[in-house]
CSV table of C-alpha atoms and ligand atoms in Angstrom, one decimal:
chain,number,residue,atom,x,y,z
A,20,UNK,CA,139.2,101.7,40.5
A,21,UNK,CA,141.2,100.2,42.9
A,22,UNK,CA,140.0,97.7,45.1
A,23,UNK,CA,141.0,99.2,48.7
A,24,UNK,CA,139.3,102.6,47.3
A,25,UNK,CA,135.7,101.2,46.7
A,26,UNK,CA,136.5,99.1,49.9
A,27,UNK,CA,136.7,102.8,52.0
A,28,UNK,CA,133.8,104.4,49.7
A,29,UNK,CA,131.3,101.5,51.0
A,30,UNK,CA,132.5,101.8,54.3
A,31,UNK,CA,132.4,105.8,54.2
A,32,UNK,CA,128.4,105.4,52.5
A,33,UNK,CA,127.9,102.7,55.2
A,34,UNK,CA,128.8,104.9,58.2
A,35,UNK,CA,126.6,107.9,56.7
A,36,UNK,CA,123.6,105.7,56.2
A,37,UNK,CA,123.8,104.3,59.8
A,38,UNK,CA,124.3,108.2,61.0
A,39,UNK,CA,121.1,108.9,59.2
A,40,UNK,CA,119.1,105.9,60.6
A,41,UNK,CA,120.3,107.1,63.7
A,42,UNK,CA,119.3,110.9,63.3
A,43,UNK,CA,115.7,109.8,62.3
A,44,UNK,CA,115.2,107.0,64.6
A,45,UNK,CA,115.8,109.6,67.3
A,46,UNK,CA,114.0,112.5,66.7
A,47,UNK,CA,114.0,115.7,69.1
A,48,UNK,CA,111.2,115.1,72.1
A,49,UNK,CA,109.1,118.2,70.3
A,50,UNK,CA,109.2,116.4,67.0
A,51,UNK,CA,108.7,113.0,67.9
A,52,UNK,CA,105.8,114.4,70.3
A,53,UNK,CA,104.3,116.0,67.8
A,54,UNK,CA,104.4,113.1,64.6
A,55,UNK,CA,102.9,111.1,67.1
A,56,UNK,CA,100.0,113.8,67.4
A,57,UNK,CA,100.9,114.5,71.8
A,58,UNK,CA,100.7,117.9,72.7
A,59,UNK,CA,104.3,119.3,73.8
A,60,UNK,CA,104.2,119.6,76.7
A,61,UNK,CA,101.5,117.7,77.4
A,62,UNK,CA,98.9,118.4,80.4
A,63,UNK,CA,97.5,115.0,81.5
A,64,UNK,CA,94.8,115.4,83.9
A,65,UNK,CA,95.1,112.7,86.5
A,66,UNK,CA,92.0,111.0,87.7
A,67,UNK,CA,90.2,114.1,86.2
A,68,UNK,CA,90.8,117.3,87.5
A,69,UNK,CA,90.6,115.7,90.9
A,70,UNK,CA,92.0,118.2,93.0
A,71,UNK,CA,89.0,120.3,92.5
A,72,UNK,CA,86.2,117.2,91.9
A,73,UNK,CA,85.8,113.9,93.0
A,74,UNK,CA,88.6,111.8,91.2
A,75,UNK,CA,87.3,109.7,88.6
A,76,UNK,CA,83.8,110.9,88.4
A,77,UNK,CA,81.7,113.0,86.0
A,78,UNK,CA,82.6,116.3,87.9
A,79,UNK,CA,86.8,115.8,87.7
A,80,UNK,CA,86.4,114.5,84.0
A,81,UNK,CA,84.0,117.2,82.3
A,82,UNK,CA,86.3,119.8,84.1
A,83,UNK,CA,89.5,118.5,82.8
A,84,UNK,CA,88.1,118.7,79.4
A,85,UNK,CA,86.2,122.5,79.8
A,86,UNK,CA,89.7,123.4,81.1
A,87,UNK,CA,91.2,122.6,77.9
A,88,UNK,CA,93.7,119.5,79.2
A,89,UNK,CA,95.2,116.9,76.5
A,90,UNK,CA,94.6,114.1,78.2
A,91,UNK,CA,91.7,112.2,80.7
A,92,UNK,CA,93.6,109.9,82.6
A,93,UNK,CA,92.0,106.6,84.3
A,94,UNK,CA,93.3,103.8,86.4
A,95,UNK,CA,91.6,100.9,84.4
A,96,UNK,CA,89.4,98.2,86.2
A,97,UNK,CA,87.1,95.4,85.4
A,98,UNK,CA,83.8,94.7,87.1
A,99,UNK,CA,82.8,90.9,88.3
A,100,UNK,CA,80.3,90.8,84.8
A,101,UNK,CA,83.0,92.2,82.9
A,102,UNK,CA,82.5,95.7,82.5
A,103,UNK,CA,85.5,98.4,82.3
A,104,UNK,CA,85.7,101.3,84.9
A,105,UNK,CA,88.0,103.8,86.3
A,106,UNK,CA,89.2,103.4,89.6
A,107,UNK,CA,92.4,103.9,91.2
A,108,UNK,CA,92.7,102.1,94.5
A,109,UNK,CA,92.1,98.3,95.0
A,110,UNK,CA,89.1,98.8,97.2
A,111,UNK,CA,86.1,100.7,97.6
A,112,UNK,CA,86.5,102.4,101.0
A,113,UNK,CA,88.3,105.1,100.8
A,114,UNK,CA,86.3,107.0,97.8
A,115,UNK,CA,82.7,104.9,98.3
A,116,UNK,CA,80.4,104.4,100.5
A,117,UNK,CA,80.9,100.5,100.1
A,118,UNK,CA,80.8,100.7,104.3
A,119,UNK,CA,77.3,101.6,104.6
A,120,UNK,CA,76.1,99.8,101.5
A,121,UNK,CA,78.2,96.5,101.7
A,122,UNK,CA,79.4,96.4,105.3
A,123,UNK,CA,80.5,92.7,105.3
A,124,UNK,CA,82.1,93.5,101.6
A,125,UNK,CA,84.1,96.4,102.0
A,126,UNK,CA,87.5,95.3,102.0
A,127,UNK,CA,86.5,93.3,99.1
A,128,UNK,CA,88.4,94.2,95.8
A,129,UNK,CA,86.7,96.5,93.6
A,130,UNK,CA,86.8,93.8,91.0
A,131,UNK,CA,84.4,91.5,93.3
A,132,UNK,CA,81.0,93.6,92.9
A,133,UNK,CA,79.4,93.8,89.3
A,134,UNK,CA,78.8,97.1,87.7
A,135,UNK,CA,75.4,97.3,88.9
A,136,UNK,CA,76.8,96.8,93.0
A,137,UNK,CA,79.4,99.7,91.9
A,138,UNK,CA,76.6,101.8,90.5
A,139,UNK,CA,74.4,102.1,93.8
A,140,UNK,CA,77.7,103.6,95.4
A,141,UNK,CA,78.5,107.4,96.3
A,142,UNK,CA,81.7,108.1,94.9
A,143,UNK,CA,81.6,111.7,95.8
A,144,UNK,CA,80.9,112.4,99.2
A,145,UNK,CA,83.8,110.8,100.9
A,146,UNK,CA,85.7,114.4,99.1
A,147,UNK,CA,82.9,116.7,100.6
A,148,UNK,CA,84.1,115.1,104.3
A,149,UNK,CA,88.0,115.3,102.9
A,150,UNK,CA,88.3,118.6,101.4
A,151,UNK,CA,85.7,121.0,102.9
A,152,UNK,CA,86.9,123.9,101.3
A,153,UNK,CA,86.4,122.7,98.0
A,154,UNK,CA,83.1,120.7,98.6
A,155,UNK,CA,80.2,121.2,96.8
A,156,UNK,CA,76.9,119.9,97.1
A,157,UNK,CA,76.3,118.4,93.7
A,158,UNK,CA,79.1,116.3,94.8
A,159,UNK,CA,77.1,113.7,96.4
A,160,UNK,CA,76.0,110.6,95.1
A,161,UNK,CA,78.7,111.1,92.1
A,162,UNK,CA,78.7,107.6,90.2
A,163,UNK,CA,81.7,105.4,89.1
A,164,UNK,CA,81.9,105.9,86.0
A,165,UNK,CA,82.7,103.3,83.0
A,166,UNK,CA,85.3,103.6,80.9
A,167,UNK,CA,82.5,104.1,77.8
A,168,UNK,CA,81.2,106.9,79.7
A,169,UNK,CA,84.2,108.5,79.8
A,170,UNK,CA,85.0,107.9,76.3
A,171,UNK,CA,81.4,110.1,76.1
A,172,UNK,CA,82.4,112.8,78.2
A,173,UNK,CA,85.9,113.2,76.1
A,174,UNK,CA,83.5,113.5,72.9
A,175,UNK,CA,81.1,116.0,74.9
A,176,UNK,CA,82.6,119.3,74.5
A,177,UNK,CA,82.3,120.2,70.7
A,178,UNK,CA,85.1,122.9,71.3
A,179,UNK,CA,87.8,120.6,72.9
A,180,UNK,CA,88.3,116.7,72.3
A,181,UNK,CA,90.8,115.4,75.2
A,182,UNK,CA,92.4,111.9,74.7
A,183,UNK,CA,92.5,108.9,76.8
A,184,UNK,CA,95.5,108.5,78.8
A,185,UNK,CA,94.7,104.8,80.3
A,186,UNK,CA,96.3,102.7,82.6
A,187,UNK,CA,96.2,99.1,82.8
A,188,UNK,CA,95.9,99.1,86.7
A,189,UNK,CA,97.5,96.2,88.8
A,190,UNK,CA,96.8,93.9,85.5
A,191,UNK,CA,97.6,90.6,86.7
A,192,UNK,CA,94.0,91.1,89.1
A,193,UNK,CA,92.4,91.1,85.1
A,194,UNK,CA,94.2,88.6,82.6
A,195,UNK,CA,93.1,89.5,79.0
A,196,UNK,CA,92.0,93.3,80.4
A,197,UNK,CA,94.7,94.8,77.2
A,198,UNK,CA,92.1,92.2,74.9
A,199,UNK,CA,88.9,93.8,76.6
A,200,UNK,CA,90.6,97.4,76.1
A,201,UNK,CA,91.7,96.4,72.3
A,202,UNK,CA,87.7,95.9,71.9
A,203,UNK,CA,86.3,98.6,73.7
A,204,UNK,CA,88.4,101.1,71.9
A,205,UNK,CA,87.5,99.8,68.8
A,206,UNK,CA,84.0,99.4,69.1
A,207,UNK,CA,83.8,103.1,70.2
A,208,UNK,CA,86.1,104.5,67.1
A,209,UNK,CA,89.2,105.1,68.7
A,210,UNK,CA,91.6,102.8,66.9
A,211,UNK,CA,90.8,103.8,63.8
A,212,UNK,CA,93.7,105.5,61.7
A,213,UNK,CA,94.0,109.2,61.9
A,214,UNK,CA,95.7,111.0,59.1
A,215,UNK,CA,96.2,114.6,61.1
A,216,UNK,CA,99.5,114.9,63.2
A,217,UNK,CA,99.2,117.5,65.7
A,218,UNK,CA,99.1,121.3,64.2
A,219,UNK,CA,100.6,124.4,66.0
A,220,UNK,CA,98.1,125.2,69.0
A,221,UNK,CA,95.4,123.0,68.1
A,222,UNK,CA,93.6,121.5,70.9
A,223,UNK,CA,92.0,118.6,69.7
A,224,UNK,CA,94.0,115.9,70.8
A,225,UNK,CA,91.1,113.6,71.1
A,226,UNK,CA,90.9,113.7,66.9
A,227,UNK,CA,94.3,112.8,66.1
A,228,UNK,CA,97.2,110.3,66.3
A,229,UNK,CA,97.6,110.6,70.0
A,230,UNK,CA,94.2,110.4,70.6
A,231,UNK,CA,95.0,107.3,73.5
A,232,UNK,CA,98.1,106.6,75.0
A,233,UNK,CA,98.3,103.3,77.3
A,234,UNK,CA,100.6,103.4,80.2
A,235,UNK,CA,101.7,100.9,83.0
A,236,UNK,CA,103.4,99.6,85.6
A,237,UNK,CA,103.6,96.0,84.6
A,238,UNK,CA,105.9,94.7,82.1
A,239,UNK,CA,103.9,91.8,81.3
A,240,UNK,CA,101.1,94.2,80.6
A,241,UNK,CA,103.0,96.3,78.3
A,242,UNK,CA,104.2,93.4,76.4
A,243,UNK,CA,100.7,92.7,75.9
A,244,UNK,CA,99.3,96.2,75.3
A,245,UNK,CA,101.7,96.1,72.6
A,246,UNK,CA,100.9,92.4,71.2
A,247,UNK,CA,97.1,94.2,71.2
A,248,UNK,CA,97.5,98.0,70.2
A,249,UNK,CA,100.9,97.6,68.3
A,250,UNK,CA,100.1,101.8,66.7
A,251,UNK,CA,98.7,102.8,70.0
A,252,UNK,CA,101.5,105.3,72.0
A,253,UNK,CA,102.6,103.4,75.2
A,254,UNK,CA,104.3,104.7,78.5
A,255,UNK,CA,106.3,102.2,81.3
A,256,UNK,CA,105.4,103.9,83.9
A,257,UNK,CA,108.7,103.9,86.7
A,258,UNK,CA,108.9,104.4,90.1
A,259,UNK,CA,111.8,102.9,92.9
A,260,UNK,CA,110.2,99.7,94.8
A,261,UNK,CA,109.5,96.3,94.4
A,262,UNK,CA,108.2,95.4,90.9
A,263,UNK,CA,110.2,98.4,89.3
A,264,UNK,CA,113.5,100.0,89.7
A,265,UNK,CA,115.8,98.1,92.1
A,266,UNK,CA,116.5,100.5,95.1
A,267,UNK,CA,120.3,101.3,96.1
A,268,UNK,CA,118.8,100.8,99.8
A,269,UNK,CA,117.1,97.8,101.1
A,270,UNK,CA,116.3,100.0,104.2
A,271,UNK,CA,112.2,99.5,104.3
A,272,UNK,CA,110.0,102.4,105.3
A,273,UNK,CA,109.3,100.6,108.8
A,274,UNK,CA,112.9,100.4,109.2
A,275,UNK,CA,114.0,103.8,108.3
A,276,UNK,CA,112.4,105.7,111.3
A,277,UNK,CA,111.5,108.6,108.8
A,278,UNK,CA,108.8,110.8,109.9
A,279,UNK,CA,107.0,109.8,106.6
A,280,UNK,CA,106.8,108.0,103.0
A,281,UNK,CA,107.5,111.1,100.8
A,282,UNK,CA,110.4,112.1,103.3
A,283,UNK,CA,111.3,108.1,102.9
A,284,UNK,CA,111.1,108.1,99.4
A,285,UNK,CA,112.9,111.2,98.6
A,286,UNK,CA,115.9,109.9,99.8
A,287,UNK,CA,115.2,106.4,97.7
A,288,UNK,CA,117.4,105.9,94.4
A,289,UNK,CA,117.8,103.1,91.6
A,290,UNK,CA,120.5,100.7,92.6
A,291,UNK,CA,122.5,102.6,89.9
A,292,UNK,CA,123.1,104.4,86.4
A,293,UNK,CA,122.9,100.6,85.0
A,294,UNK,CA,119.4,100.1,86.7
A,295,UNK,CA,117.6,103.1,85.1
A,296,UNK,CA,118.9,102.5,82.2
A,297,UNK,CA,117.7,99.3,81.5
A,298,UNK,CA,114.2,100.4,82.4
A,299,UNK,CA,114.6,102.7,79.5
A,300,UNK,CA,115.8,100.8,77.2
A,301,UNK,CA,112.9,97.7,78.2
A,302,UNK,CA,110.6,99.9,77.8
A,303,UNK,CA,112.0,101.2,74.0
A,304,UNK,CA,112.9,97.5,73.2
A,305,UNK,CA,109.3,96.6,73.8
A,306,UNK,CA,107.9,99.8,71.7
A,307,UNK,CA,107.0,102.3,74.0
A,308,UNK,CA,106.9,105.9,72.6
A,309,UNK,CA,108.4,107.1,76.4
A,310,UNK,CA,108.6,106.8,80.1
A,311,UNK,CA,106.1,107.9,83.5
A,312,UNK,CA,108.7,108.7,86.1
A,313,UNK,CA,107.8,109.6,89.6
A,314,UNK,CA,108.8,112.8,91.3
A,315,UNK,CA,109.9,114.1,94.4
A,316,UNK,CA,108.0,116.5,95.4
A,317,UNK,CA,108.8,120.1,96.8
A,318,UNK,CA,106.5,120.1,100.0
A,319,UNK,CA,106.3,116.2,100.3
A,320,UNK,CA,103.2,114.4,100.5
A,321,UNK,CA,101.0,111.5,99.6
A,322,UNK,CA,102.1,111.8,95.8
A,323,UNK,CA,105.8,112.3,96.4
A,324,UNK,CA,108.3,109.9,95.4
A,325,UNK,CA,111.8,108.8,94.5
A,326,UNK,CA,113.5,112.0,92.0
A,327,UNK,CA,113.7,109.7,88.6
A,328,UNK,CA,113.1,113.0,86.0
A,329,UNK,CA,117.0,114.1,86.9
A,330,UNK,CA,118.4,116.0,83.6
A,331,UNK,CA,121.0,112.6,83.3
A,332,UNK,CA,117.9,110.3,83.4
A,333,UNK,CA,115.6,112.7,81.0
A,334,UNK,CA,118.6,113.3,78.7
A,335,UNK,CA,118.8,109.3,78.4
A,336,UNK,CA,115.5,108.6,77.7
A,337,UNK,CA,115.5,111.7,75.3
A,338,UNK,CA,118.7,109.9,73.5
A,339,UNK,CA,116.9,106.7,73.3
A,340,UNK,CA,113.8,109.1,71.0
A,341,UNK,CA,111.7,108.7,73.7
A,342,UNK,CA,109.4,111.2,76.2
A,343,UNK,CA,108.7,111.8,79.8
A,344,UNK,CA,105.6,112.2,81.0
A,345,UNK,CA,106.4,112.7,84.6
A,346,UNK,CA,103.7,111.7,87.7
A,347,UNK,CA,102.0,113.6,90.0
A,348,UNK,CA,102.4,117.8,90.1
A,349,UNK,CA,100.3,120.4,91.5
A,350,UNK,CA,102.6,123.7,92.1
A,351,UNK,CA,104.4,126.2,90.4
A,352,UNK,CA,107.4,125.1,92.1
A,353,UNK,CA,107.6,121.7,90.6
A,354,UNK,CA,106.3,122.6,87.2
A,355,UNK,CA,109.4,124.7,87.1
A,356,UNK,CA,111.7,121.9,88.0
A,357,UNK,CA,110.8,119.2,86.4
A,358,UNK,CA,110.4,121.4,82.8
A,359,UNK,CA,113.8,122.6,83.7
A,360,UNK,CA,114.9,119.0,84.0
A,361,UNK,CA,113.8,118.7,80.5
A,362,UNK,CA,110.2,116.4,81.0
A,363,UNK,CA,107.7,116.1,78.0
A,364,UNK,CA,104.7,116.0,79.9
A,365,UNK,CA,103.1,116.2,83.3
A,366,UNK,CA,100.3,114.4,85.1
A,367,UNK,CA,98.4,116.9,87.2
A,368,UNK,CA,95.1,116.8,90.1
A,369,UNK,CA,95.5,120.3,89.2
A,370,UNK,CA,95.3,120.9,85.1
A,371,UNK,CA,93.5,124.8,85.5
A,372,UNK,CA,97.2,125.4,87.5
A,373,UNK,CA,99.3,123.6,84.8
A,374,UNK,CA,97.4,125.3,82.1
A,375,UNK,CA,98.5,128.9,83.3
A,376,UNK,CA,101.9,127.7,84.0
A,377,UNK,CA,101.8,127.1,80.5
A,378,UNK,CA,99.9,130.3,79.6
A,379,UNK,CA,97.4,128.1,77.5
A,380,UNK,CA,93.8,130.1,78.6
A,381,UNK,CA,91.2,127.7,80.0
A,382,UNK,CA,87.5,128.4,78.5
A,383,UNK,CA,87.1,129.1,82.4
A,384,UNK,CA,87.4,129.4,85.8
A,385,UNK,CA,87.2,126.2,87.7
A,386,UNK,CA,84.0,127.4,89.8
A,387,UNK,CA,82.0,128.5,86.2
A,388,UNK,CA,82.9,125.3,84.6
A,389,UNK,CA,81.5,122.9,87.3
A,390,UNK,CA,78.8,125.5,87.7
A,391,UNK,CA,78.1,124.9,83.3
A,392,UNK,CA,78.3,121.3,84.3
A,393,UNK,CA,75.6,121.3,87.1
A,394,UNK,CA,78.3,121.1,89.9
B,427,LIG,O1,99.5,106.9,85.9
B,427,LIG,C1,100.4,107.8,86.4
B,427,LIG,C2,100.2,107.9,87.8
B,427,LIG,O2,98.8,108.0,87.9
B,427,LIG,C3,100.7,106.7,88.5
B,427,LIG,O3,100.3,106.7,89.8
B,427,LIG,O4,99.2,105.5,91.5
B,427,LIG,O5,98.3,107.6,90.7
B,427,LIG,O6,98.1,105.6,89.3
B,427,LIG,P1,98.9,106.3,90.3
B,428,LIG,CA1,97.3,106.2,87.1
């Protein structure tokens, strides 16, 4: 056989070997969703399902999993003694009655009182006095909750097991917090191997491979989420500002003279094609299973951001074998766009809405399933 001819035959088997690596190592979103055992598409109910309860508390979380959504997600703290909880901001005041109860603490970081300080507060009625028309008695004197207490309520409901959809919230506050996670999971089950991928239509995510998925802001925290959790599924959460994507505009909000921050944001954009990218491909390089974009939001508000699920960027992260679980949707309107843009996944106040959009049947309406709960 002549030289030059085996030369060509080892190239030609060489090219179609690296074509197949490169077919399997980027499998289509559905199938690399669905290996991984994440419901596609995927309804993550953020803070609970807090736009009809209390975010974070009993009431928003045991509704999120009556409804039938995939995922419980939490902002992740730690108290002064140690102890994990779910809260999203940095203080108490806005969802507490730390005011009343710690007057000359209140602007004190959550992460200053112990467990047992956090557990005297009412985390409930501050949405009573926000949201009348969805208040509800039972509302008051709702606890923070810890993050094994919402493990319980995701294995509460024999008929539907949600997963944990966790963030690592502003980590450098907690150093070792991915460590205290690594243990708490594991103590309570939830690291240990799975066998069962995801079958057609079943709804127990909370008993399979996707059972947790870890998402953040913070590179140094993914880094470490992955040094911790290495089989875990892990999401770089993006978003245009300072500590994320570089903005094409240095114009600040204060400088802009726009009316408001979602108005502000929506016109905010990365730097450029380059920029995104390489979020993408950090977040692949350092083994996450996908992306948490922002969105812009069709009627603005306190939740709208910079546009990052555009078809060019989903397609990218798509290419790369990665999802998009895109951050924070509560109408029809947006549903529709950013599924038409092609996203994996959607963080929701709202899961009994997303659930309908995607025709999956709650056990439910959101007024019998608080009423069940003892809301
Ligand atoms: O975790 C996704 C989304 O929740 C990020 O925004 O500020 O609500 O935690 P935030
Ligand atoms: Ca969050």
């Amino acid at each position: 056989m002549p030289v030059t001819f085996t030369k060509s035959a080892l190239l030609l088997s060489l090219m179609l070997g690296l074509g197949q690596a490169q077919a399997t190592s980027q499998q289509s979103p559905t199938a690399l969703a669905t290996t991984s055992g994440i419901p596609h598409p995927a309804v993550i109910a953020h803070r609970g399902a807090s736009f009809d309860a209390p975010e974070s508390t009993a009431a928003a979380y045991k509704l999120a999993r009556d409804l039938g959504a995939d995922y419980l997600e939490m902002d992740l703290q730690r108290s002064k003694d140690g102890v994990l909880f779910a809260l999203h901001d940095n203080n108490l005041q806005r969802t507490t009655d730390v005011a009343t109860k710690f007057p000359e603490r209140k602007d004190s970081p959550a992460n200053a009182f112990t467990i047992a300080e956090l557990k005297t507060l009412d985390a409930g009625s501050w949405f009573n006095t926000a949201h009348p028309d969805r208040a509800r008695p039972a509302y008051a004197g709702l606890k923070i909750l810890t993050l094994d207490e919402i493990i319980d309520i995701a294995q509460g409901n024999p008929l539907h097991k949600p997963g944990l959809y966790i963030e690592t919230k502003e980590p450098k506050q907690f150093p070792g917090i991915e460590r205290d996670l690594k243990d708490k999971l594991q103590d309570r089950g939830w690291l240990s191997p799975v066998g069962s991928t995801l079958a057609k239509n079943e709804l127990t995510v909370g008993q399979g491979k996707g059972k947790v998925i870890l998402q953040t802001f913070e590179k140094s925290s993914l880094e470490l989420l992955q040094k911790e959790m290495p089989q875990v599924p892990k999401i770089l959460l993006l978003w245009v500002g300072e500590g994320s994507i570089e903005p094409k505009s240095k114009v600040t909000f204060a400088e802009s003279g726009d009316k408001d921050k979602a108005t502000y944001y929506a016109k905010q954009e990365p730097k450029d094609k380059a920029e995104f990218e390489q979020w993408v491909d950090y977040a692949k390089a350092q083994g996450a299973i996908g992306t948490g974009p922002s969105a812009a939001l069709a009627t603005g508000g306190d939740q709208s951001y910079s546009d990052l699920v555009k078809p060019w960027m989903n397609q990218y992260t798509h290419d790369k074998g990665m999802l998009v679980h895109v951050y924070t949707i509560d109408d029809a309107a947006d549903y529709k766009k950013v599924m038409d843009a092609g996203v994996d996944g959607i963080f929701t106040n709202r899961a009994s809405e997303l659930l309908k959009y995607y025709k999956r049947p709650a056990a439910g309406s959101v007024a019998q399933l608080l009423e069940v709960n003892g809301f």
